[in-house]
Coordinates of C-alpha atoms in Angstrom, one line a residue:
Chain A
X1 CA 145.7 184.2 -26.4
X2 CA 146.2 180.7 -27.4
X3 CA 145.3 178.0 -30.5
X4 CA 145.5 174.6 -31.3
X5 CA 148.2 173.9 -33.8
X6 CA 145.5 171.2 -35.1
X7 CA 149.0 168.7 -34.6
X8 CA 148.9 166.5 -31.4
X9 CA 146.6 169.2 -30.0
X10 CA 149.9 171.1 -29.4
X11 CA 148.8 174.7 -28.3
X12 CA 150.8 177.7 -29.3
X13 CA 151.4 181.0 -28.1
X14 CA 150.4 183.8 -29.9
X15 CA 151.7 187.1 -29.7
X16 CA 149.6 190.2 -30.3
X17 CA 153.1 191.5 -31.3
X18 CA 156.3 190.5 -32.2
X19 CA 158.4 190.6 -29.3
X20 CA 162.2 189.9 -28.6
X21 CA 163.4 187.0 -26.8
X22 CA 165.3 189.4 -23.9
X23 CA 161.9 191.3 -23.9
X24 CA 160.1 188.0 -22.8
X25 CA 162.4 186.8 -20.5
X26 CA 162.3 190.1 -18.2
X27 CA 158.7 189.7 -18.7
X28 CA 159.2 185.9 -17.7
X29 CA 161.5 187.4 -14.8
X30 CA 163.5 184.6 -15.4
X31 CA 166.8 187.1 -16.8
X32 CA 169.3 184.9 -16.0
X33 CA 168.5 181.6 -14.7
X34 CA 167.9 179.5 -17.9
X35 CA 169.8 177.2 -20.0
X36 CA 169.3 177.6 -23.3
X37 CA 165.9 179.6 -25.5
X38 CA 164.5 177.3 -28.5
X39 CA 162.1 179.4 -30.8
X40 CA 160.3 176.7 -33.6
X41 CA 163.2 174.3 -32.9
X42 CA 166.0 176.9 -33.1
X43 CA 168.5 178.0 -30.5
X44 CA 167.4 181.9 -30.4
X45 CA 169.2 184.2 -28.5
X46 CA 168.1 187.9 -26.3
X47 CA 167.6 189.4 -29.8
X48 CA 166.1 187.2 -31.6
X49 CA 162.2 187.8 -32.7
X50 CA 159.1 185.7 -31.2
X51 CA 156.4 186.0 -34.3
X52 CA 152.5 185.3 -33.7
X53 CA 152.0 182.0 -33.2
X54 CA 156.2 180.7 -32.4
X55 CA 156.7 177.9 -30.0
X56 CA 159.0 179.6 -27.1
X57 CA 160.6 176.8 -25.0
X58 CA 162.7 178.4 -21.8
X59 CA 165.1 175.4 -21.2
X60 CA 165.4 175.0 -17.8
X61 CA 169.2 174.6 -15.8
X62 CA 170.2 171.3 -15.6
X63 CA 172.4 169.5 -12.8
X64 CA 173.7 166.4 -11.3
X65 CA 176.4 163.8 -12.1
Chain E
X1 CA 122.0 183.3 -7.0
X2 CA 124.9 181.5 -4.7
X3 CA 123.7 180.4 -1.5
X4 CA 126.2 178.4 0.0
X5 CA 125.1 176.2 3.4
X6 CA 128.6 176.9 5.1
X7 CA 129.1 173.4 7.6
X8 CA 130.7 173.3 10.7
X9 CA 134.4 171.3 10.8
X10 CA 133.9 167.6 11.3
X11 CA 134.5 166.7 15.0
X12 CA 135.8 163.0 14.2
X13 CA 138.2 161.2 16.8
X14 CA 141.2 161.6 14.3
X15 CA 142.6 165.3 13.8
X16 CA 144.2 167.4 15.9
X17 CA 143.3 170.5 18.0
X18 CA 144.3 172.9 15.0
X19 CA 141.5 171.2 13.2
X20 CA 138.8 170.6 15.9
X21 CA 139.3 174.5 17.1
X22 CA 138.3 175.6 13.0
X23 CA 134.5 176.4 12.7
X24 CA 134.0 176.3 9.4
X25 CA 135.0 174.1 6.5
X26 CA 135.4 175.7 2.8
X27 CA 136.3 173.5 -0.5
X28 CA 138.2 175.9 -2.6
X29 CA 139.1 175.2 -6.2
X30 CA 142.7 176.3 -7.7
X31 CA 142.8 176.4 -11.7
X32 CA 145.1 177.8 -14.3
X33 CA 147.2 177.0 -17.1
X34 CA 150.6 177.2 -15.3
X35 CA 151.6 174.0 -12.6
X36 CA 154.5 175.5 -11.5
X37 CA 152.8 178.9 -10.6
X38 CA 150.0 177.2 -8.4
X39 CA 152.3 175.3 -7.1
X40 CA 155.1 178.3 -6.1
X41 CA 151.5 180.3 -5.0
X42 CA 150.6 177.3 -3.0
X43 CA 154.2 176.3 -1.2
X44 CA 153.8 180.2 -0.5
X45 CA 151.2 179.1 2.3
X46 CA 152.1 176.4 2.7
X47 CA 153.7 177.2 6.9
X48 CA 150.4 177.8 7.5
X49 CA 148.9 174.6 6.2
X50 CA 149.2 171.2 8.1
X51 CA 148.5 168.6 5.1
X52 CA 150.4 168.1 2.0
X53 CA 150.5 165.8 -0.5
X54 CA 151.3 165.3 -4.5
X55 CA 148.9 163.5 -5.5
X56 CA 148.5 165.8 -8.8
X57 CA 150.2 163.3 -11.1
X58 CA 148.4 160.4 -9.9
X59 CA 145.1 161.6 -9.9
X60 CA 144.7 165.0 -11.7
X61 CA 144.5 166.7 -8.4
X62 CA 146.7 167.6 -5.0
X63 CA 145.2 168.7 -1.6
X64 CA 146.6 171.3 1.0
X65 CA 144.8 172.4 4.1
X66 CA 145.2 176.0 5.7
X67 CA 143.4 177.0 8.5
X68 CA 142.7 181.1 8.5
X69 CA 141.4 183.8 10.9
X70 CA 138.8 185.4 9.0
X71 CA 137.3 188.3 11.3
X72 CA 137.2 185.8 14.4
X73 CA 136.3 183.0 13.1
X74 CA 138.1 180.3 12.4
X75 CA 137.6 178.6 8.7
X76 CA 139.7 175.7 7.6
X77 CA 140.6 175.8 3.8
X78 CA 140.7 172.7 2.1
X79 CA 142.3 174.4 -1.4
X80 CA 141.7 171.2 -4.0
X81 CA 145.2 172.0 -6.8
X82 CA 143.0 170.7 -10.0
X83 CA 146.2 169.0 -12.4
X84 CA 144.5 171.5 -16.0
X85 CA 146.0 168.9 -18.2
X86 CA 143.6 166.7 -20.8
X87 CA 144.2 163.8 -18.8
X88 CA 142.3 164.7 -15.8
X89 CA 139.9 167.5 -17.6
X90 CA 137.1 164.7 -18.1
X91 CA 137.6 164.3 -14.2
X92 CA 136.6 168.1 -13.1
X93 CA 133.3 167.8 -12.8
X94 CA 134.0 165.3 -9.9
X95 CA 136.8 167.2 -7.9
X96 CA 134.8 171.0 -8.5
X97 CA 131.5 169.6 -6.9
X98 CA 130.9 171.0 -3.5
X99 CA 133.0 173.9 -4.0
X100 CA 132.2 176.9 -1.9
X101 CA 135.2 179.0 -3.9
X102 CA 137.5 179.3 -6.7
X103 CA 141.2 180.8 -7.4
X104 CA 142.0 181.2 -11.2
X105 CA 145.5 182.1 -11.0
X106 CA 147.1 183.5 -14.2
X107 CA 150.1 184.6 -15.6
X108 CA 149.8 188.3 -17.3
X109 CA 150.5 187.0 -20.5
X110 CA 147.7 184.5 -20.5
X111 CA 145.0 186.8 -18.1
X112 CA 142.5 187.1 -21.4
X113 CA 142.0 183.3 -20.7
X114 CA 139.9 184.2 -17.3
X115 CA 137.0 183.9 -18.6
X116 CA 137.2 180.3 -20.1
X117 CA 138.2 179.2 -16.6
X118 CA 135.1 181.0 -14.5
X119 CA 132.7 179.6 -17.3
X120 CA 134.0 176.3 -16.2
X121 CA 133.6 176.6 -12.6
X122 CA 130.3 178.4 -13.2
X123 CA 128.8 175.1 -14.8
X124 CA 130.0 172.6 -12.9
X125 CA 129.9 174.4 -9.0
X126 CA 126.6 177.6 -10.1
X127 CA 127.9 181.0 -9.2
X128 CA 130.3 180.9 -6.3
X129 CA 132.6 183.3 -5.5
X130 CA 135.5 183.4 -8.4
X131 CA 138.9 185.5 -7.3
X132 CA 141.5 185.9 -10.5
X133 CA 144.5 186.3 -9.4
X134 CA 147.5 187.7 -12.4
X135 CA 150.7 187.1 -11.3
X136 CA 152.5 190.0 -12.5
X137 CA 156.7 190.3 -13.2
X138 CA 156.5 193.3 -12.0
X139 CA 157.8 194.8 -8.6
X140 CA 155.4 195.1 -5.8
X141 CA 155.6 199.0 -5.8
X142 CA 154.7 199.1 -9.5
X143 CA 151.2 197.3 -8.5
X144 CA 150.6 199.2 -5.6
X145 CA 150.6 202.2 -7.6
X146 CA 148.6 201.3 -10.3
X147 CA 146.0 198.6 -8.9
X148 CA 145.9 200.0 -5.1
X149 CA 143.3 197.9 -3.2
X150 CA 143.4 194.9 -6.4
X151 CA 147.2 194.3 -5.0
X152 CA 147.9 191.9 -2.7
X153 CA 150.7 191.5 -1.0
X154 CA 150.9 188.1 -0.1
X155 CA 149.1 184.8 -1.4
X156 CA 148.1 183.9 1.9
X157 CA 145.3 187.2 2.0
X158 CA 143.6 185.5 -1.5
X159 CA 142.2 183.2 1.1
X160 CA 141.2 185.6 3.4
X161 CA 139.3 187.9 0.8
X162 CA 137.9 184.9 -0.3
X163 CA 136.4 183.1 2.7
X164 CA 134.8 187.0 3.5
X165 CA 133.4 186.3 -0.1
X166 CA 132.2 183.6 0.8
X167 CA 130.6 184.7 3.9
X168 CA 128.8 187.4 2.7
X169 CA 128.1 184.9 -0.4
X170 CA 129.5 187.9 -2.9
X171 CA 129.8 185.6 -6.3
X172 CA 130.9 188.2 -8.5
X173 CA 134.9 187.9 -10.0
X174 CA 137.1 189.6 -8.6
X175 CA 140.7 190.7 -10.1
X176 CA 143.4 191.1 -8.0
X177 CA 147.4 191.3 -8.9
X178 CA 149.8 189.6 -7.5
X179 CA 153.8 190.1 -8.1
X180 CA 155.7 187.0 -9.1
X181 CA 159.0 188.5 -6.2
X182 CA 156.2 187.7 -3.9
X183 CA 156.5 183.7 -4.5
X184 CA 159.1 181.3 -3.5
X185 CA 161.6 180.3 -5.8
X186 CA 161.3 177.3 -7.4
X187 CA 164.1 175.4 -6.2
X188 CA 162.6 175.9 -2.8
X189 CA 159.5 173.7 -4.0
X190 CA 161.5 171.5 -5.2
X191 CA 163.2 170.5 -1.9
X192 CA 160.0 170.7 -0.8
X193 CA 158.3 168.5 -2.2
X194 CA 161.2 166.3 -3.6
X195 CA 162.5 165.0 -6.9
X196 CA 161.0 162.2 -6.7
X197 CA 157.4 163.7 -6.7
X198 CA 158.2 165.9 -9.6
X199 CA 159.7 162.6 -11.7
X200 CA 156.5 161.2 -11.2
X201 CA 154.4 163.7 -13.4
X202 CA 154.0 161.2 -16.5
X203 CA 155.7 162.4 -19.3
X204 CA 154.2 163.9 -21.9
X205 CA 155.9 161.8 -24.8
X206 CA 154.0 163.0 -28.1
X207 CA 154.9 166.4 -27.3
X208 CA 158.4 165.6 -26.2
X209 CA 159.2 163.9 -29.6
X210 CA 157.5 166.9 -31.5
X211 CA 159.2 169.3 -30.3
X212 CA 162.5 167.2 -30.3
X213 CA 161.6 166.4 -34.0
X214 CA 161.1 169.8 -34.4
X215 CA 164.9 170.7 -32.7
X216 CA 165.9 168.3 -35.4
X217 CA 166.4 165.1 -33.4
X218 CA 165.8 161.6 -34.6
X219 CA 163.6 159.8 -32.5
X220 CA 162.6 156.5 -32.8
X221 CA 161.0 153.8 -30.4
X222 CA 160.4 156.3 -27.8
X223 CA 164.4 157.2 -27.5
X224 CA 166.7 159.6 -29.0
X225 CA 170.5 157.8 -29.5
X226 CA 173.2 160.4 -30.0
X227 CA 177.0 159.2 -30.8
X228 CA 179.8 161.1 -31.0
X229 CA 183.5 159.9 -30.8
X230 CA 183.8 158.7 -27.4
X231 CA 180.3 157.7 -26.8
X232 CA 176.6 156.5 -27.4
X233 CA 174.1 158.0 -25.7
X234 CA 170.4 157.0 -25.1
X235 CA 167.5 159.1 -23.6
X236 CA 164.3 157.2 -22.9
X237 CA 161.6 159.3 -23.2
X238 CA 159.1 157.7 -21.7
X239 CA 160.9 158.0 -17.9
X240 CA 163.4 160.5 -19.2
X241 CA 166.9 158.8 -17.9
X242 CA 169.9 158.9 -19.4
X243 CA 172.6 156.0 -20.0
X244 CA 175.9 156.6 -21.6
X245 CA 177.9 153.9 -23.4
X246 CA 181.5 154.2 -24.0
X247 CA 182.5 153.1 -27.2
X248 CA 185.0 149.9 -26.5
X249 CA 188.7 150.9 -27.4
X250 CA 191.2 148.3 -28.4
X251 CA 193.2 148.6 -24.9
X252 CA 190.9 146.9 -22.8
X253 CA 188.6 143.7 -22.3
X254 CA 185.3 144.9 -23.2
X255 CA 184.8 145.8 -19.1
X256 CA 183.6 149.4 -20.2
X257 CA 181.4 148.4 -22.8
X258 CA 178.6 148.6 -20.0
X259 CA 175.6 150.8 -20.1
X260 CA 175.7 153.7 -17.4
X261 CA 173.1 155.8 -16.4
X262 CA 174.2 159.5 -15.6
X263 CA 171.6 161.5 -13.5
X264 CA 170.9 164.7 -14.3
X265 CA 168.4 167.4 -12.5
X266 CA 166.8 170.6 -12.9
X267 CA 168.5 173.4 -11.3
X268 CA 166.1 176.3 -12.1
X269 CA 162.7 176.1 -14.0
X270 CA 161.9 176.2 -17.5
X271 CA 159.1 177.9 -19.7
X272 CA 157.0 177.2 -22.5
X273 CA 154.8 179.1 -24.7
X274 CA 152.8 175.8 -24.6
X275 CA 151.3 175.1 -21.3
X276 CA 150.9 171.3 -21.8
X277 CA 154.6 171.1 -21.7
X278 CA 155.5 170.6 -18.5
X279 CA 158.8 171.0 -16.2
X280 CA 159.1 167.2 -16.5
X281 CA 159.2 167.8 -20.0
X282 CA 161.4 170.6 -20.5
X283 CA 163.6 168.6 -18.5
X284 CA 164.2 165.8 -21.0
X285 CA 164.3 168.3 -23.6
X286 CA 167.1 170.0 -21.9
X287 CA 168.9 166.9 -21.8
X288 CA 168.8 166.2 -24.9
X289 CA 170.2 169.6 -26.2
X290 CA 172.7 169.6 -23.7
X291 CA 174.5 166.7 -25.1
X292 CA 173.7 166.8 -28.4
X293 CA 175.5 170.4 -28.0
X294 CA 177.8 169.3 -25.8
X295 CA 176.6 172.1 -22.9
X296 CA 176.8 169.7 -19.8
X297 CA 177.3 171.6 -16.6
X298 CA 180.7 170.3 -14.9
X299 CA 179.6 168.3 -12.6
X300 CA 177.4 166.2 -14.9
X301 CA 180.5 166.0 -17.1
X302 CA 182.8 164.7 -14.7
X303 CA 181.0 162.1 -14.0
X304 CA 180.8 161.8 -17.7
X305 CA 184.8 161.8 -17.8
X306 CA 184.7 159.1 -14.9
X307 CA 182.8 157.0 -17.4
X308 CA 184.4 157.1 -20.1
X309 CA 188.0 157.1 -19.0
X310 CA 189.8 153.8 -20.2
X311 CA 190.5 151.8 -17.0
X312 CA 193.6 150.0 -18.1
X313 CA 195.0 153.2 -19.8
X314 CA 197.9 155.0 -17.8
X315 CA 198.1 154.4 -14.5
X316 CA 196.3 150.5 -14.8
X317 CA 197.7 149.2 -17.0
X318 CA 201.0 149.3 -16.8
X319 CA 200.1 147.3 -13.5
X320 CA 197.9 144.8 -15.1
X321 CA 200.2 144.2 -18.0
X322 CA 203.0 143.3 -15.0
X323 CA 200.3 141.1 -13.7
X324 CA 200.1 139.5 -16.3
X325 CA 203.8 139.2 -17.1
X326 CA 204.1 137.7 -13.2
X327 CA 201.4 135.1 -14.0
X328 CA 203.6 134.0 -16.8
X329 CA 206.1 133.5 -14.7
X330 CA 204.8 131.7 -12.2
X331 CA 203.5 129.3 -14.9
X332 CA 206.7 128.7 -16.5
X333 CA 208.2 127.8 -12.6

């Protein structure tokens, strides 16, 4: 399910299928309590694709002050 | 063949009743890819347990003790959280010796990886009893329908099922489902186990700049700088704080010119495709995005606002200008 990038050892998600970013985040079950989706270094949004092998980062909520 | 020589619970001076009443002592292993899981899985039993400490980010591994009725007999569980992060990965031949069982607890998207992990407990610990545990999004109904008896209900039974295995020294896999509903939120581990713990898993600072590099940030010594009109920013990301540094306006006397550091939390958890990236991580890569993109929450930027107002604008200085104008006088007197 996984492979090494061969950069920094940086593994990568691979997808047996392209799959939207809404579709992952039910999957996730994390709907709604996220800041921000970056696919390869890009803001995505619910429909934007996740190709074999994309880097998915779920940015996490952020507080404080 | 697994042929375990089960031992009876140490009967030292120190401990207390709870532990001196348990018969039996089993070392059980918990692997997988994802930290936060285990660790949600793990604060899931953890009213039951009497022991708890982080030492995951020290050491590559964190301890918790339950101690379980298992058909009359009382078995204390001494469940050994193994850190799977390359750090610690030459150090798992010393924390899975003397294992009597294992939990490899996986997410659905990543349950093809099961095998890898009872490979590795099969070579360092011989065949003792494995339980693979998915954690599945879906609802608990959903899994009771389709994986009847592989369903479990609550995290707390794993240990059960396991210590029988144990017992009756059964060492083949076994696959169970679990739903994610089923775990405690993540904001409940972290008031459990407090920020501070969770700021202590070392950043992972190679990865952080690639990906930031990747996001299309400059970063250079270790820091990302960010200016806009107001202010410079600076995120170190090798601890992950933050300082903010107004830029001086011509009104004032230099006093705002000072560094200050603006604290910022997570509120919910993150994800990553890459499970080397950790919450730490996503954390200061949040940051990052949030001011570059100007996405603070509100009460992060108020504090912001507090910084960055002018103190001799408006309401001071009118005052310290009549100050000043009073000094003037005196002088001339």
């Amino acid at each position: 399910m996984s492979e090494s990038s061969g950069k920094l050892g940086l593994l990568k998600f691979v997808s047996k299928r392209s799959i939207r970013v809404g579709e992952l985040l039910a999957e996730l079950g994390v709907s709604k309590d996220y800041f921000t989706v970056i696919v390869d270094g890009r803001k995505a949004d619910s429909e934007s694709l996740v190709d074999e092998g994309s880097l998915v980062i779920v940015l996490p909520r952020i507080a404080g002050g | 063949m697994f042929c375990p020589v089960l031992r009876e619970a140490e009967k030292g001076p120190v401990g207390s009743g709870y532990l001196l009443s348990s018969e039996f002592v089993f070392k059980v292993l918990v692997v997988g890819p994802r930290e936060e899981v285990k660790d949600r899985f793990l604060l899931s039993m953890d009213s039951n347990s009497y022991f708890l400490e982080c030492f995951k980010s020290i050491v590559g591994v964190s301890l918790q003790v339950n101690v379980i009725n298992v058909k009359g007999r009382m078995v204390k569980i001494q469940i050994w959280d193994v850190y799977d992060s390359p750090p610690f990965k030459s150090m798992f031949h010393h924390y899975f010796k003397g294992a009597y069982g294992a939990i490899v607890l996986l997410t659905r998207r990543v349950e093809g990886e099961a095998p890898k992990y009872i490979e590795e407990i099969y070579k360092h610990c011989g065949k003792i009893p494995v339980l693979v545990i998915i954690v599945d999004e879906r609802s608990p109904q959903e899994l009771f329908i389709e994986y009847g008896d592989s369903y479990i209900e609550d995290p707390i039974e794993s240990l059960k099922i396991l210590s029988e295995r144990i017992f009756e020294r059964r060492s083949e896999p076994l696959y169970l489902r679990l739903s994610y509903s089923t775990l405690p939120p993540y904001a409940q581990l972290l008031s459990r186990r407090k920020l501070e713990n969770l700021a202590t898993i070392p950043l992972n600072v190679p990865l952080i700049r690639e990906v930031l590099e990747a996001m299309g940030f400059c970063t250079e010594n270790d820091e990302v700088i960010l200016r806009d009109e107001r202010a410079i920013w600076t995120v170190d990301l090798r601890t992950g704080e933050v300082y903010l540094q107004p830029i001086q306006c011509d009104e004032c006397e230099r006093d705002c010119v000072k560094k200050e550091k603006v604290c910022m939390i997570l509120a919910s958890s993150g994800w990553s495709s890459n499970p080397d990236i950790s919450q730490s991580d996503l954390l200061v890569i949040a940051k990052v995005y949030a001011i570059a993109n100007k996405e603070l929450p509100p009460d992060v930027q108020e504090k912001v606002n507090e910084i960055l107002a002018c103190p001799y604008k408006e309401n001071k200085k009118p005052e310290r200008r009549r100050r000043k104008r009073a000094t003037r006088q005196e002088i001339r007197i």
